[in-house]
Amino acid sequence: MRSVILAIESSCDETSASVMVNGKVLNNIIATQSVHQKYGGVVPELASRAHQRNIVAVVNEALQEAGILRTDLTAVAFTRGPGLMGSLLVGVSFAKGLSLGLNIPLIEVNHMQAHVIAHFIDDPKPSFPFLCLTVSGGHTQIVLVRDFLDMEVIGQTQDDAVGEAFDKAAKVMGLPYPGGPLIDKYSQDGNPFAFKFPETVMPGLDFSFSGIKTAFLYFLRDEKRKNQHFVEQNLNDICASLQQHLVNMLITRLIQASEKTGIKEISIAGGVSANSGLRKAIKETGDKLGWNVFIPAFEYCTDNAAMIAMAAHYKFIKGEFCGLDVVPLARMPFSQ
Ligand code: KG4
Ligand code: ZN
């Protein structure tokens, strides 16, 4: 049976739509919300309003570019959670309206599961079982992936996400939101061994990033007392040292997870997987330890609807649809 799925992503600050035909992603339209930049982080109320403004245009562009009419659609998929409630509500309500109006099934997708499934959009694809380090602004997880829709979190942050650590560190250096990509950029010309930062070690395969955030704040405060131009004069070295530190924390746990499970099929996903230091470190570690490493294209690392479409495809095959009474979930475990 021919499947033509429209997928919608609106969990945080990107409004995105993607059209997929028979399991092949045709496009991935993303409207990024610049309104948050001056606030140094995503403002939930502004995010939901921007989704409202953008969603019709984004969906229309996806359909038109793919040469698909609304009446061609065989299902509509959306991000149910986790995410910001006001943002999720926009995508969920829009998808419900389409499902109702066109009389087509509705498919709910878990955003974190979709980040993992992004590996199946393009070749090469990992084989099961594999491990996925999912690193974003809201999550830091090591996921054991047994099948497309069968996943288990075997390690996760007990406080802040690594993306949050990047963004907050950038903020205290006076860089605009989101600071992660800027730290990455300035790191290119910096010395990663210039400064040392402390590490909080959690039990098992878990992470903690709140300690490094505070330590970084105090480090800057102390250095600025000695030299008020410390940040401007050392920006590249500070960024490179911090990035190397955060990447090391991630890689150390990933090595332990691989040893513990015996799995050498290793992947990364989520916004922070766009980080050049992490991409380089995982490739180098993989070469040393005999891993098969999988890294999605940049476009599919940060939030996007193509990954929602891909996850929806596997649910469509299994006939896993949801009712019109479905509600978004700010927190959403894999098993939901
Ligand atoms: O997955 P994502 O787009 O949204 C969430 O679900 O959170 O991830 C966004 C996060 C932000 O914290 C952003 O700073 C970070 O990904 N990020 C990066 C890079 N590109 C995006 N962090 C470090 N280096 C990058 N190149
Ligand atoms: Zn995400």
XYZ file of C-alpha atoms and ligand atoms in Angstrom:
363
model
C 0.000 0.000 0.000
C 1.355 3.446 -0.968
C 2.032 5.629 2.051
C 2.176 9.421 1.863
C 2.884 10.832 5.312
C 3.027 14.468 6.389
C 5.051 14.846 9.603
C 5.031 17.878 11.894
C 7.614 18.792 14.554
C 6.938 21.609 17.047
C 8.404 20.460 20.369
C 10.711 23.396 21.030
C 11.727 26.355 18.834
C 11.744 24.916 15.297
C 8.526 24.613 13.293
C 9.142 21.840 10.794
C 7.222 19.755 8.252
C 8.314 16.848 6.086
C 6.662 14.786 3.374
C 7.522 11.107 3.056
C 6.396 8.730 0.313
C 6.772 4.963 0.792
C 9.412 5.438 3.504
C 11.483 7.954 1.514
C 11.865 11.479 2.908
C 11.155 13.997 0.118
C 11.903 17.172 2.067
C 12.457 18.746 5.456
C 11.223 22.333 5.799
C 12.384 24.101 8.972
C 11.455 27.577 10.266
C 13.849 28.539 13.051
C 12.577 31.047 15.605
C 15.022 33.924 15.993
C 12.774 35.679 18.551
C 14.534 33.881 21.459
C 18.042 35.140 20.702
C 17.810 38.331 22.713
C 16.526 36.453 25.782
C 19.443 33.997 25.946
C 17.167 30.938 25.814
C 13.826 29.669 24.509
C 10.858 31.613 25.956
C 7.986 29.058 25.937
C 5.176 31.589 25.458
C 6.931 33.192 22.472
C 7.765 29.755 21.021
C 4.125 28.645 20.904
C 3.039 31.923 19.287
C 5.760 31.636 16.648
C 4.661 28.044 15.900
C 1.106 29.351 15.388
C 2.387 31.958 12.959
C 4.665 29.570 11.028
C 2.877 26.260 10.859
C 0.515 26.858 7.920
C 3.282 28.258 5.700
C 5.745 25.505 6.665
C 3.241 22.715 5.967
C 2.148 24.294 2.675
C 5.752 24.658 1.556
C 6.481 20.999 2.355
C 3.429 19.816 0.389
C 4.018 22.129 -2.585
C 7.722 21.367 -2.853
C 6.966 17.626 -2.807
C 4.199 18.056 -5.408
C 1.719 16.435 -3.030
C -1.892 17.525 -2.533
C -3.508 17.340 0.898
C -5.903 14.771 -0.545
C -2.920 12.509 -1.473
C -1.959 12.098 2.206
C -2.519 8.675 3.763
C -1.508 9.674 7.326
C -0.410 12.662 9.385
C 2.265 12.364 12.077
C 3.261 14.721 14.874
C 5.593 15.022 17.863
C 3.626 14.149 21.004
C 6.499 14.840 23.410
C 8.750 15.407 25.225
C 8.881 19.170 24.783
C 7.327 22.489 25.722
C 3.600 22.047 26.283
C 2.494 25.216 24.455
C 4.713 24.362 21.472
C 3.586 20.733 21.313
C -0.080 21.786 21.426
C 0.280 23.732 18.172
C 1.614 20.733 16.205
C -0.741 18.228 17.834
C -3.832 20.377 17.197
C -2.827 21.078 13.604
C -2.262 17.362 12.933
C -5.627 16.506 14.518
C -7.361 19.054 12.285
C -5.819 17.516 9.166
C -6.608 13.983 10.293
C -10.213 14.917 10.986
C -10.684 16.978 7.813
C -9.064 14.424 5.494
C -10.281 11.345 7.371
C -6.769 9.858 7.546
C -4.994 8.153 10.477
C -3.003 10.078 13.056
C 0.455 8.890 14.199
C 2.052 10.125 17.427
C 5.849 10.153 17.641
C 8.210 10.369 20.607
C 10.723 13.149 19.814
C 13.679 11.350 21.464
C 12.887 8.117 19.647
C 12.751 10.114 16.408
C 16.258 11.561 17.022
C 17.499 7.933 17.092
C 15.435 6.920 14.041
C 17.027 9.830 12.112
C 19.809 7.296 11.356
C 17.450 5.507 8.976
C 16.792 8.497 6.714
C 20.028 8.083 4.725
C 22.690 5.418 4.198
C 24.734 4.027 5.886
C 22.287 2.682 8.467
C 23.244 1.000 11.747
C 22.158 -2.583 12.364
C 20.433 -3.767 15.544
C 21.279 -3.747 18.356
C 23.133 -0.432 18.454
C 23.869 2.263 21.017
C 22.850 5.866 20.449
C 24.208 8.801 22.405
C 21.325 11.293 22.119
C 22.528 14.748 23.061
C 20.365 17.864 22.799
C 19.363 21.027 24.611
C 16.969 19.068 26.805
C 18.411 15.539 26.937
C 21.580 13.522 27.356
C 20.905 9.805 27.012
C 22.635 6.595 26.062
C 19.983 4.503 24.353
C 20.146 0.764 23.682
C 18.260 0.354 20.398
C 16.953 -3.184 19.822
C 14.593 -2.365 16.962
C 12.996 0.675 15.282
C 10.473 1.108 18.065
C 12.147 -0.923 20.801
C 14.568 1.252 22.782
C 15.798 1.498 26.365
C 17.607 4.370 28.084
C 20.621 2.797 29.851
C 22.236 6.054 30.990
C 21.080 9.652 31.270
C 21.774 12.985 32.865
C 20.558 13.400 36.410
C 20.296 17.181 36.034
C 21.113 19.427 33.049
C 21.536 18.320 29.454
C 24.912 18.743 27.764
C 23.379 21.181 25.240
C 22.215 23.290 28.161
C 25.771 23.284 29.556
C 27.055 24.545 26.176
C 24.338 27.208 25.947
C 24.628 28.435 29.554
C 28.430 28.614 29.338
C 28.074 30.647 26.139
C 25.581 32.932 27.845
C 27.937 33.760 30.736
C 30.597 34.595 28.135
C 28.133 37.068 26.596
C 27.439 34.992 23.453
C 23.916 34.902 21.962
C 21.541 31.895 22.122
C 21.998 29.139 21.100
C 25.644 29.297 22.120
C 26.560 25.660 21.406
C 27.367 26.219 17.718
C 29.371 29.370 18.607
C 31.491 27.542 21.187
C 32.127 24.973 18.461
C 33.130 27.724 16.015
C 35.535 29.522 18.387
C 37.017 26.171 19.474
C 38.430 25.631 15.983
C 41.263 28.103 16.664
C 41.716 27.394 20.372
C 43.960 25.239 22.576
C 41.846 22.501 24.229
C 44.474 22.070 26.976
C 44.604 25.750 28.002
C 42.165 25.415 30.950
C 41.039 22.536 33.151
C 37.536 22.030 34.553
C 36.219 19.665 37.242
C 34.058 16.656 36.462
C 31.120 15.262 38.433
C 31.135 11.478 38.120
C 27.752 9.790 38.529
C 27.144 6.105 39.250
C 26.578 3.635 36.392
C 26.210 5.169 32.958
C 24.587 8.397 34.163
C 25.801 11.963 33.610
C 25.744 15.259 35.517
C 26.349 18.644 33.901
C 25.100 21.085 36.524
C 28.452 21.022 38.405
C 30.484 22.056 35.373
C 28.032 24.890 34.664
C 28.578 26.345 38.134
C 32.326 25.659 38.074
C 32.570 27.502 34.751
C 30.694 30.496 36.150
C 33.091 30.743 39.135
C 36.123 30.178 36.902
C 35.151 33.169 34.736
C 34.295 35.312 37.765
C 37.725 34.655 39.344
C 39.634 35.207 36.099
C 37.708 38.411 35.331
C 38.616 39.768 38.779
C 42.273 39.480 37.728
C 41.730 40.672 34.150
C 38.431 42.216 33.051
C 39.190 41.405 29.389
C 39.871 37.721 30.143
C 36.992 36.376 28.022
C 37.673 38.511 24.908
C 41.412 37.809 25.086
C 41.037 34.040 25.567
C 37.744 33.231 23.875
C 39.093 30.557 21.512
C 41.078 28.760 24.251
C 38.188 28.896 26.755
C 35.766 27.482 24.172
C 38.179 24.769 23.025
C 38.946 23.688 26.616
C 35.303 23.605 27.656
C 34.246 21.761 24.507
C 36.974 19.164 24.940
C 35.934 18.682 28.579
C 32.242 18.160 27.743
C 33.060 15.875 24.816
C 35.369 13.781 27.039
C 32.593 13.332 29.587
C 30.306 12.005 26.835
C 32.894 9.744 25.183
C 34.005 8.203 28.504
C 30.461 7.040 29.239
C 29.937 5.825 25.694
C 33.047 3.636 25.934
C 31.745 2.201 29.234
C 28.322 1.549 27.677
C 29.941 -0.278 24.766
C 32.050 -2.395 27.136
C 29.071 -3.188 29.346
C 26.748 -4.237 26.516
C 29.382 -5.655 24.134
C 27.864 -3.501 21.368
C 30.245 -1.877 18.884
C 27.606 -0.425 16.599
C 27.673 3.161 17.915
C 25.771 6.281 16.871
C 25.127 9.852 17.987
C 21.985 11.939 17.533
C 20.389 15.210 18.664
C 21.456 18.830 18.292
C 24.831 18.483 20.038
C 25.808 15.699 17.609
C 26.387 18.578 15.164
C 29.411 19.475 17.343
C 32.632 19.057 15.380
C 34.652 18.071 18.475
C 32.199 15.294 19.353
C 32.055 14.046 15.747
C 35.860 13.926 15.565
C 36.250 12.289 18.996
C 33.699 9.560 18.297
C 35.322 8.741 14.954
C 38.800 8.559 16.526
C 37.571 6.452 19.458
C 35.699 4.209 17.012
C 38.860 3.669 14.936
C 40.764 2.684 18.087
C 38.119 0.394 19.550
C 36.784 -1.163 16.346
C 33.381 0.530 16.447
C 31.091 1.061 13.474
C 30.270 4.739 13.937
C 27.106 6.401 12.573
C 26.595 10.161 12.530
C 23.522 11.712 10.870
C 23.802 14.557 8.339
C 23.790 17.994 10.053
C 20.244 18.655 8.819
C 18.942 15.628 10.749
C 20.896 16.301 13.987
C 18.973 19.331 15.249
C 15.171 19.309 15.540
C 13.483 18.458 12.236
C 10.321 16.813 10.898
C 12.126 14.321 8.624
C 13.053 12.266 11.700
C 9.397 12.407 12.826
C 8.348 11.145 9.376
C 10.890 8.306 9.564
C 9.643 7.163 12.984
C 6.044 7.491 11.766
C 6.856 5.245 8.802
C 7.634 2.284 11.082
C 4.449 2.910 13.059
C 2.433 3.179 9.828
C 3.727 -0.234 8.686
C 2.586 -1.733 12.002
C -0.748 0.107 11.930
C 0.084 1.930 15.174
C -2.286 4.895 15.026
C -3.707 7.063 17.802
C -7.133 8.524 18.514
C -8.245 12.148 18.213
C -8.319 12.340 22.013
C -4.500 12.087 22.200
C -2.824 14.794 24.328
C 0.768 16.093 24.176
C 3.186 15.071 26.933
C 5.880 17.451 28.210
C 7.655 14.381 29.602
C 7.316 11.227 27.580
C 9.089 7.936 28.257
C 9.852 5.602 25.332
C 7.250 3.083 26.406
C 4.372 5.585 26.158
O 18.036 18.609 19.288
P 18.020 20.083 19.355
O 17.933 20.855 18.060
O 16.838 20.615 20.222
C 16.476 20.003 21.419
O 15.674 19.031 21.342
O 17.006 20.449 22.453
O 19.319 20.538 20.156
C 19.623 21.896 20.403
C 20.921 21.960 21.199
C 21.245 23.368 21.704
O 21.645 23.257 23.048
C 22.406 23.801 20.812
O 23.288 24.708 21.422
C 23.087 22.466 20.582
O 22.028 21.567 20.360
N 23.994 22.499 19.405
C 25.340 22.427 19.517
C 25.847 22.511 18.204
N 24.789 22.641 17.333
C 23.656 22.616 18.100
N 26.125 22.293 20.599
C 27.445 22.250 20.383
N 28.015 22.334 19.152
C 27.265 22.468 18.041
N 27.844 22.547 16.836
Zn 15.544 17.478 19.828
